[in-house]
């Protein structure tokens, strides 16, 4: 059954049954100070060292405070840190900390606690741990800490406002219980009795929270719903207040007067992890990776997957980035003959086998699989639960996989994709071109040199086919009548702080 038929059937079933979620209370009938969000994924561990960006952010933000707050437009505001300053060479930050803050178990927040949490993140094996590799934290006094870096990082504030500085209670930090029961100083308190891992996470307002302006609701519930049709039905019926949809479901939401928040954040494509050929020997040869790029009919994919909504690209940096090079978007035109020639030159005559986790939308697997098969690349799609897809890619088990990555600022993008410890450089690939650029940035982290080296890295990533983008995709977030929100810069969905009731 195709997607449009499934949506129609789902809506009919919804009208007949009245509720697609067993035991759920429709949000429109609930107290207007309740917020119910449809979440694509759930947290695997509440230990802050395991925090990640994107869809994970609002979940952690419910219970934990960062040192620095990032506003929807990407600017920074004080949070648990009241002020901060980087030294001239971007290798040391001094932060002044807020006083009088209590965790929900009664423990006090101070410099010693901040250091313990940062040390926990640095020593952890979380998806973003590489952003503070080798850093050391020192307590200056009860309200001051310093973070010393191995290499310059002019955007340290970004990482401290996203994943790197969620603060857990010192009583819970390091305990096994923290993985399943978060204890923070944040605006909401985890309701363990009402929560069920993989199904829903429930939080109630923290009555003693230090910043009342962040608490807009008495209760916040995240309902884990990996299926987009289910999310659409739940939104239309009022069972959830807001969620992410796609181009195939968005028109129905708009026709029902849901408010759309369009945010062009991500590119989608193939991430080639195994550039050394340890899992799949064929991928070691750059010509084989380039063959994959030429074998992809991007316009056909865009039409089939996004109803034509999006922007074709061959590069991972956004048009707004100083690293962007328009000429690079002409690197890999669809060319089956060229792809086969490159496979031959790359010692993969006739093609090879490639195993990747199946993308949640079967249309992608079918269309992309056929395109690659046309040049002799036979894809085996391993079934992975949608809620576990992101984590599966980061296990190091797969030579390549499909994903959407946000288009960050030059520094953030480089540290995400190109550095040995980059969060999406899963198998820690290196190359002399990348090494020289990174060494240059160690010596000169000025904006001028950063932009220059970002261009070098962008060209290398494109021409060496470390990543094979198809197109830039619109994030289609929708909210019902009772809540409003705001797009978050460089994030797929709004931050939790951005939601507020409309009074309707």
Coordinates of C-alpha atoms in Angstrom, one line a residue:
X1 CA 0.0 0.0 0.0
X2 CA 1.4 3.4 -0.9
X3 CA 1.8 6.2 1.6
X4 CA -1.1 8.3 0.4
X5 CA -3.4 5.3 0.8
X6 CA -2.0 4.5 4.2
X7 CA -2.6 8.1 5.3
X8 CA -6.2 8.0 4.0
X9 CA -6.9 4.7 5.7
X10 CA -5.4 6.0 8.9
X11 CA -7.6 9.1 8.9
X12 CA -10.7 7.0 8.3
X13 CA -9.8 4.6 11.1
X14 CA -9.2 7.6 13.3
X15 CA -12.6 9.0 12.6
X16 CA -14.2 5.7 13.4
X17 CA -12.2 4.9 16.5
X18 CA -11.8 8.4 17.8
X19 CA -8.3 7.6 19.1
X20 CA -5.2 6.1 17.4
X21 CA -3.3 5.9 20.7
X22 CA -4.6 3.5 23.2
X23 CA -5.1 5.0 26.6
X24 CA -4.2 8.5 25.4
X25 CA -6.0 11.6 26.5
X26 CA -6.5 14.1 23.7
X27 CA -4.4 17.2 24.3
X28 CA -7.3 19.5 23.3
X29 CA -9.4 18.1 26.1
X30 CA -6.6 18.3 28.7
X31 CA -5.6 21.2 30.8
X32 CA -4.2 24.0 28.5
X33 CA -1.1 24.1 30.5
X34 CA -0.2 20.5 29.4
X35 CA 2.2 20.2 26.4
X36 CA 2.2 16.9 24.4
X37 CA 4.9 16.5 21.8
X38 CA 5.2 13.8 19.2
X39 CA 8.9 12.7 19.3
X40 CA 10.6 10.6 16.6
X41 CA 13.0 9.0 19.1
X42 CA 13.5 8.4 22.8
X43 CA 16.5 8.9 25.0
X44 CA 18.5 5.7 25.5
X45 CA 20.3 6.9 28.6
X46 CA 19.6 9.9 30.8
X47 CA 23.2 10.2 31.8
X48 CA 24.1 13.7 30.4
X49 CA 27.3 12.3 28.9
X50 CA 25.1 10.5 26.4
X51 CA 23.3 13.6 25.2
X52 CA 22.9 14.4 21.6
X53 CA 21.7 17.2 19.4
X54 CA 18.6 17.3 17.1
X55 CA 15.5 15.5 18.2
X56 CA 17.2 14.6 21.5
X57 CA 17.6 18.2 22.7
X58 CA 14.1 18.9 24.0
X59 CA 14.1 15.8 26.1
X60 CA 17.3 16.6 27.9
X61 CA 16.2 20.3 28.2
X62 CA 13.1 19.3 30.2
X63 CA 15.1 18.1 33.2
X64 CA 18.7 19.5 32.8
X65 CA 20.1 23.0 32.6
X66 CA 23.0 23.9 30.4
X67 CA 25.7 26.3 31.5
X68 CA 24.8 28.5 28.5
X69 CA 21.4 29.0 26.8
X70 CA 21.1 29.1 23.0
X71 CA 18.2 31.2 21.7
X72 CA 16.1 30.4 18.6
X73 CA 18.2 32.7 16.5
X74 CA 21.5 31.1 17.6
X75 CA 22.6 33.7 20.0
X76 CA 23.8 33.0 23.6
X77 CA 22.4 33.9 26.9
X78 CA 23.4 33.2 30.5
X79 CA 21.9 30.1 32.1
X80 CA 23.8 28.3 34.9
X81 CA 26.8 30.4 33.8
X82 CA 26.1 34.1 34.3
X83 CA 29.1 35.1 32.1
X84 CA 31.9 33.5 30.2
X85 CA 35.0 34.5 28.3
X86 CA 37.4 32.8 25.9
X87 CA 41.0 33.8 25.9
X88 CA 42.7 35.3 22.8
X89 CA 43.8 32.0 21.3
X90 CA 40.4 30.2 22.0
X91 CA 42.0 27.5 24.2
X92 CA 40.6 28.5 27.6
X93 CA 37.2 29.6 28.8
X94 CA 36.5 31.1 32.2
X95 CA 32.9 30.8 33.4
X96 CA 31.2 32.5 36.3
X97 CA 28.4 30.4 37.8
X98 CA 24.9 31.2 39.1
X99 CA 24.4 30.9 42.9
X100 CA 21.4 29.7 44.8
X101 CA 20.5 26.9 42.3
X102 CA 19.2 23.6 43.7
X103 CA 18.8 20.2 42.1
X104 CA 15.4 18.6 42.6
X105 CA 16.9 16.2 45.1
X106 CA 18.1 19.1 47.3
X107 CA 21.7 19.2 46.3
X108 CA 23.3 22.5 45.5
X109 CA 24.9 23.6 42.3
X110 CA 28.4 25.1 42.5
X111 CA 31.8 25.0 40.7
X112 CA 32.7 21.6 42.0
X113 CA 29.4 20.1 40.7
X114 CA 30.0 21.8 37.3
X115 CA 33.4 20.3 37.1
X116 CA 32.2 16.9 38.0
X117 CA 29.6 17.0 35.2
X118 CA 32.0 18.3 32.6
X119 CA 34.5 15.6 33.6
X120 CA 31.8 13.0 33.3
X121 CA 31.0 14.2 29.8
X122 CA 34.7 14.3 28.8
X123 CA 35.4 10.8 30.0
X124 CA 32.1 9.4 28.7
X125 CA 31.6 7.6 25.4
X126 CA 28.7 9.7 24.3
X127 CA 27.9 10.7 20.7
X128 CA 29.3 14.2 21.2
X129 CA 32.2 13.4 23.6
X130 CA 34.7 14.2 20.9
X131 CA 33.8 17.9 21.1
X132 CA 35.7 18.1 24.4
X133 CA 38.4 15.5 23.8
X134 CA 41.4 16.2 26.1
X135 CA 39.8 19.2 27.8
X136 CA 40.5 19.7 31.5
X137 CA 38.3 21.6 34.0
X138 CA 39.6 23.4 37.0
X139 CA 37.7 25.0 40.0
X140 CA 38.9 28.5 40.6
X141 CA 36.5 29.2 43.4
X142 CA 33.0 28.2 44.4
X143 CA 31.5 30.2 41.5
X144 CA 34.2 30.0 38.9
X145 CA 35.6 27.3 36.6
X146 CA 38.0 27.2 33.7
X147 CA 37.9 24.8 30.7
X148 CA 41.3 24.3 29.0
X149 CA 41.3 22.8 25.6
X150 CA 43.9 20.9 23.7
X151 CA 43.1 22.6 20.5
X152 CA 41.5 26.1 19.8
X153 CA 37.7 26.1 19.6
X154 CA 36.2 29.5 18.9
X155 CA 32.7 28.0 19.2
X156 CA 33.0 26.4 22.6
X157 CA 29.9 28.3 23.7
X158 CA 27.9 26.4 21.0
X159 CA 28.8 23.1 22.5
X160 CA 28.3 24.2 26.1
X161 CA 24.8 25.4 25.0
X162 CA 23.9 22.1 23.3
X163 CA 25.2 18.8 24.5
X164 CA 28.3 19.3 26.6
X165 CA 27.1 20.9 29.8
X166 CA 23.8 19.4 30.9
X167 CA 24.1 19.4 34.7
X168 CA 23.0 16.4 36.8
X169 CA 22.7 16.3 40.6
X170 CA 26.0 15.3 42.2
X171 CA 24.1 12.7 44.2
X172 CA 23.0 11.0 41.0
X173 CA 26.1 11.5 38.9
X174 CA 28.0 8.3 38.3
X175 CA 25.2 6.0 39.5
X176 CA 23.5 3.4 37.5
X177 CA 20.1 4.9 38.3
X178 CA 20.9 8.1 36.4
X179 CA 20.6 6.1 33.1
X180 CA 16.9 5.6 33.7
X181 CA 15.9 8.3 36.1
X182 CA 17.3 11.8 35.4
X183 CA 17.8 14.2 38.3
X184 CA 18.6 17.8 37.3
X185 CA 18.1 21.4 38.2
X186 CA 15.9 22.0 35.1
X187 CA 12.4 23.4 34.6
X188 CA 10.7 20.0 34.9
X189 CA 10.9 16.9 37.1
X190 CA 10.9 13.5 35.6
X191 CA 7.7 11.5 36.4
X192 CA 9.0 7.9 36.5
X193 CA 5.6 6.4 37.3
X194 CA 3.9 8.0 34.2
X195 CA 6.8 7.4 31.9
X196 CA 7.6 4.3 29.9
X197 CA 10.8 4.0 27.9
X198 CA 10.2 3.8 24.2
X199 CA 6.6 4.9 24.6
X200 CA 6.4 8.2 26.5
X201 CA 8.4 10.4 28.8
X202 CA 6.5 12.6 31.2
X203 CA 7.7 15.6 33.2
X204 CA 6.0 17.9 35.7
X205 CA 6.8 21.5 36.5
X206 CA 9.6 22.1 39.0
X207 CA 8.0 24.3 41.7
X208 CA 11.4 25.5 43.0
X209 CA 13.0 26.3 39.6
X210 CA 15.2 29.3 39.6
X211 CA 13.9 30.8 36.3
X212 CA 10.1 30.8 36.3
X213 CA 10.0 32.3 32.8
X214 CA 11.0 28.9 31.3
X215 CA 8.0 27.1 32.8
X216 CA 5.1 27.6 30.4
X217 CA 3.3 24.3 31.2
X218 CA 2.4 22.3 34.3
X219 CA 3.2 19.0 32.5
X220 CA 5.2 18.1 29.4
X221 CA 4.8 14.7 27.7
X222 CA 6.9 13.3 24.9
X223 CA 5.1 10.5 23.0
X224 CA 7.5 8.4 21.0
X225 CA 6.1 8.0 17.5
X226 CA 8.5 6.9 14.8
X227 CA 5.8 6.5 12.1
X228 CA 4.9 9.8 10.4
X229 CA 1.4 8.8 9.6
X230 CA 0.7 8.1 13.2
X231 CA 2.1 11.5 14.1
X232 CA -0.1 13.2 11.6
X233 CA -3.2 11.4 12.9
X234 CA -2.3 12.2 16.5
X235 CA -1.8 15.9 15.6
X236 CA -5.1 16.2 13.7
X237 CA -7.0 14.5 16.6
X238 CA -5.5 16.7 19.2
X239 CA -3.6 13.8 21.0
X240 CA -0.4 15.7 20.5
X241 CA 0.2 19.5 20.2
X242 CA 3.2 19.5 17.9
X243 CA 5.4 17.2 15.8
X244 CA 7.6 16.9 12.8
X245 CA 5.9 15.8 9.5
X246 CA 7.2 15.4 6.0
X247 CA 6.3 16.5 2.5
X248 CA 3.8 13.7 2.0
X249 CA 1.8 14.5 5.2
X250 CA 2.3 18.2 5.4
X251 CA -0.4 19.2 2.9
X252 CA -3.0 17.4 5.0
X253 CA -1.8 19.2 8.1
X254 CA -2.0 22.5 6.4
X255 CA -5.5 21.8 5.1
X256 CA -6.6 21.3 8.6
X257 CA -5.2 24.7 9.7
X258 CA -2.2 23.4 11.6
X259 CA 0.6 26.0 11.9
X260 CA 3.7 25.1 9.9
X261 CA 7.3 26.0 11.0
X262 CA 9.5 25.6 7.9
X263 CA 13.2 25.3 8.7
X264 CA 15.8 24.4 6.1
X265 CA 18.4 22.8 8.3
X266 CA 19.5 19.4 6.9
X267 CA 21.0 17.8 3.9
X268 CA 20.2 14.1 3.2
X269 CA 22.5 11.6 1.6
X270 CA 24.9 8.6 2.1
X271 CA 27.5 8.8 4.8
X272 CA 30.5 6.7 3.8
X273 CA 32.1 5.7 7.1
X274 CA 34.5 3.1 5.9
X275 CA 36.9 5.1 3.9
X276 CA 39.8 2.7 4.9
X277 CA 37.9 -0.3 3.5
X278 CA 38.1 -2.3 6.8
X279 CA 34.4 -3.4 6.6
X280 CA 33.9 -3.1 2.9
X281 CA 37.2 -3.2 1.0
X282 CA 35.7 -1.7 -2.2
X283 CA 35.1 1.7 -0.4
X284 CA 38.7 2.3 0.3
X285 CA 39.2 3.4 -3.3
X286 CA 38.0 6.9 -3.9
X287 CA 36.9 6.1 -7.4
X288 CA 34.4 3.6 -6.1
X289 CA 33.0 6.2 -3.7
X290 CA 32.8 8.7 -6.6
X291 CA 31.0 6.0 -8.7
X292 CA 28.3 5.8 -6.1
X293 CA 27.9 9.6 -6.3
X294 CA 27.5 9.5 -10.1
X295 CA 25.1 6.6 -9.9
X296 CA 22.5 8.6 -8.0
X297 CA 19.7 10.3 -9.9
X298 CA 19.1 13.1 -7.4
X299 CA 16.1 14.7 -9.2
X300 CA 14.3 11.4 -9.2
X301 CA 15.0 10.8 -5.5
X302 CA 13.9 14.3 -4.7
X303 CA 10.6 13.8 -6.6
X304 CA 10.0 10.4 -5.1
X305 CA 10.9 11.2 -1.5
X306 CA 10.2 14.9 -1.1
X307 CA 7.5 15.6 -3.7
X308 CA 10.2 17.8 -5.4
X309 CA 10.6 20.0 -2.3
X310 CA 14.2 20.6 -1.6
X311 CA 17.4 21.7 -3.2
X312 CA 19.8 19.4 -5.0
X313 CA 23.4 19.5 -3.8
X314 CA 26.7 17.6 -3.9
X315 CA 28.2 19.4 -0.9
X316 CA 27.7 19.3 2.9
X317 CA 28.0 23.0 3.6
X318 CA 24.9 25.3 3.4
X319 CA 24.6 28.0 0.8
X320 CA 24.8 30.6 3.6
X321 CA 28.2 29.1 4.7
X322 CA 31.5 30.8 3.9
X323 CA 32.7 27.3 2.9
X324 CA 30.1 27.0 0.2
X325 CA 31.3 26.7 -3.4
X326 CA 28.7 26.7 -6.1
X327 CA 31.0 24.9 -8.5
X328 CA 31.0 21.8 -6.3
X329 CA 27.3 21.3 -6.9
X330 CA 28.3 20.2 -10.4
X331 CA 30.7 17.5 -9.2
X332 CA 28.5 14.5 -9.6
X333 CA 26.0 14.7 -12.4
X334 CA 23.9 11.5 -12.8
X335 CA 26.0 9.4 -15.2
X336 CA 25.7 5.6 -15.3
X337 CA 28.4 5.2 -17.8
X338 CA 30.8 7.3 -15.8
X339 CA 29.9 5.4 -12.6
X340 CA 30.6 2.0 -14.3
X341 CA 33.9 3.4 -15.6
X342 CA 35.0 4.6 -12.1
X343 CA 34.1 1.2 -10.6
X344 CA 36.4 -0.5 -13.2
X345 CA 39.2 2.0 -12.5
X346 CA 38.6 1.4 -8.7
X347 CA 39.1 -2.3 -9.0
X348 CA 35.4 -3.1 -8.6
X349 CA 34.5 -4.1 -12.1
X350 CA 30.9 -5.2 -12.3
X351 CA 30.1 -3.7 -8.9
X352 CA 30.1 -5.0 -5.3
X353 CA 27.8 -5.7 -2.4
X354 CA 27.0 -3.0 0.2
X355 CA 25.0 -3.5 3.4
X356 CA 23.3 -0.5 5.0
X357 CA 20.5 -0.1 7.6
X358 CA 17.1 0.4 6.0
X359 CA 15.9 3.9 6.0
X360 CA 12.5 4.3 7.8
X361 CA 10.8 5.3 4.5
X362 CA 10.8 2.2 2.3
X363 CA 10.4 4.4 -0.8
X364 CA 14.0 5.6 -0.3
X365 CA 15.3 2.0 0.0
X366 CA 13.5 0.9 -3.2
X367 CA 14.4 3.9 -5.4
X368 CA 18.0 4.3 -4.2
X369 CA 18.5 0.5 -4.3
X370 CA 17.4 0.4 -7.9
X371 CA 19.7 3.3 -8.9
X372 CA 22.7 1.7 -7.4
X373 CA 21.9 -1.8 -8.8
X374 CA 21.9 -0.2 -12.3
X375 CA 25.7 0.2 -12.0
X376 CA 26.2 -3.2 -10.2
X377 CA 26.1 -2.1 -6.6
X378 CA 23.8 -4.5 -4.8
X379 CA 22.5 -3.1 -1.5
X380 CA 21.3 -5.3 1.3
X381 CA 19.0 -3.3 3.6
X382 CA 19.3 -4.4 7.3
X383 CA 16.0 -3.8 9.2
X384 CA 16.6 -1.5 12.2
X385 CA 13.8 -0.1 14.4
X386 CA 13.3 3.6 13.4
X387 CA 13.8 4.7 17.0
X388 CA 17.2 3.0 17.0
X389 CA 18.3 4.0 13.6
X390 CA 20.6 6.9 14.6
X391 CA 22.3 4.8 17.3
X392 CA 22.8 2.0 14.9
X393 CA 24.7 4.2 12.5
X394 CA 27.1 5.1 15.2
X395 CA 28.0 1.6 16.3
X396 CA 30.8 1.3 13.8
X397 CA 29.1 -1.8 12.4
X398 CA 28.1 -0.3 9.0
X399 CA 30.4 0.8 6.2
X400 CA 27.9 3.4 5.1
X401 CA 24.4 4.6 5.9
X402 CA 21.7 7.1 5.0
X403 CA 21.1 10.0 7.2
X404 CA 20.2 13.7 7.5
X405 CA 22.8 16.0 9.0
X406 CA 22.3 19.6 10.0
X407 CA 24.3 22.3 8.2
X408 CA 26.2 24.0 11.0
X409 CA 28.6 26.9 11.1
X410 CA 32.0 26.2 9.5
X411 CA 33.6 25.2 12.8
X412 CA 30.7 23.1 14.0
X413 CA 30.4 21.3 10.6
X414 CA 34.2 20.6 10.5
X415 CA 34.1 19.1 14.0
X416 CA 31.0 17.1 13.2
X417 CA 32.2 15.5 9.9
X418 CA 36.0 15.9 9.4
X419 CA 38.0 15.8 12.6
X420 CA 39.1 12.3 13.8
X421 CA 36.8 12.6 16.8
X422 CA 33.9 14.1 14.9
X423 CA 30.5 12.8 16.0
X424 CA 29.8 11.6 12.4
X425 CA 33.3 10.5 11.5
X426 CA 32.3 7.2 13.1
X427 CA 35.4 5.2 12.1
X428 CA 37.8 8.1 12.8
X429 CA 39.1 8.5 9.2
X430 CA 42.0 10.8 8.6
X431 CA 43.7 12.3 5.5
X432 CA 46.7 14.6 5.0
X433 CA 44.5 17.3 3.4
X434 CA 42.3 17.3 6.5
X435 CA 45.3 17.2 8.8
X436 CA 47.0 20.2 7.2
X437 CA 43.7 22.2 7.4
X438 CA 43.2 21.3 11.1
X439 CA 46.9 22.1 11.9
X440 CA 46.5 25.5 10.3
X441 CA 43.5 26.1 12.5
X442 CA 45.5 25.2 15.6
X443 CA 47.9 28.0 14.6
X444 CA 45.4 30.5 13.4
X445 CA 41.7 30.2 14.5
X446 CA 40.8 33.6 13.1
X447 CA 37.5 33.9 11.2
X448 CA 39.4 34.5 8.0
X449 CA 41.5 31.4 8.3
X450 CA 38.6 29.3 9.5
X451 CA 36.6 30.2 6.4
X452 CA 39.6 29.5 4.2
X453 CA 40.2 26.1 5.7
X454 CA 36.5 25.3 5.7
X455 CA 36.6 25.8 1.9
X456 CA 39.6 23.4 1.6
X457 CA 37.8 20.8 3.7
X458 CA 34.5 21.2 1.8
X459 CA 36.3 20.6 -1.5
X460 CA 38.1 17.5 -0.1
X461 CA 34.9 16.0 1.5
X462 CA 33.1 16.5 -1.8
X463 CA 35.8 15.3 -4.2
X464 CA 36.8 12.4 -2.0
X465 CA 33.2 11.4 -1.5
X466 CA 33.4 11.0 2.3
X467 CA 29.8 12.1 2.2
X468 CA 27.4 11.9 -0.7
X469 CA 24.6 14.4 -0.3
X470 CA 21.5 14.2 -2.4
X471 CA 19.6 17.4 -1.5
X472 CA 18.9 19.8 1.2
X473 CA 15.6 19.0 2.9
X474 CA 13.0 21.2 4.5
X475 CA 12.1 20.4 8.1
X476 CA 8.3 20.6 8.3
X477 CA 7.3 21.1 11.9
X478 CA 3.6 21.6 12.8
X479 CA 1.7 22.7 15.8
X480 CA -2.0 22.7 16.7
X481 CA -4.1 25.6 17.8
X482 CA -3.2 25.5 21.5
X483 CA 0.6 26.0 21.3
X484 CA 3.1 28.1 19.5
X485 CA 6.8 27.8 19.1
X486 CA 9.8 29.0 17.1
X487 CA 12.4 27.4 14.8
X488 CA 15.8 26.7 16.4
X489 CA 18.9 27.7 14.4
X490 CA 20.8 24.7 13.2
X491 CA 18.4 22.2 14.8
X492 CA 15.7 20.0 13.2
X493 CA 13.0 20.9 15.8
X494 CA 12.3 23.7 18.3
X495 CA 13.9 23.7 21.7
X496 CA 11.6 23.0 24.6
X497 CA 12.0 26.6 25.9
X498 CA 10.4 27.9 22.8
X499 CA 6.9 26.5 23.4
X500 CA 4.1 28.5 24.9
X501 CA 0.4 28.2 25.1
X502 CA -1.7 30.4 22.7
X503 CA -4.6 30.8 25.1
X504 CA -7.0 29.1 22.7

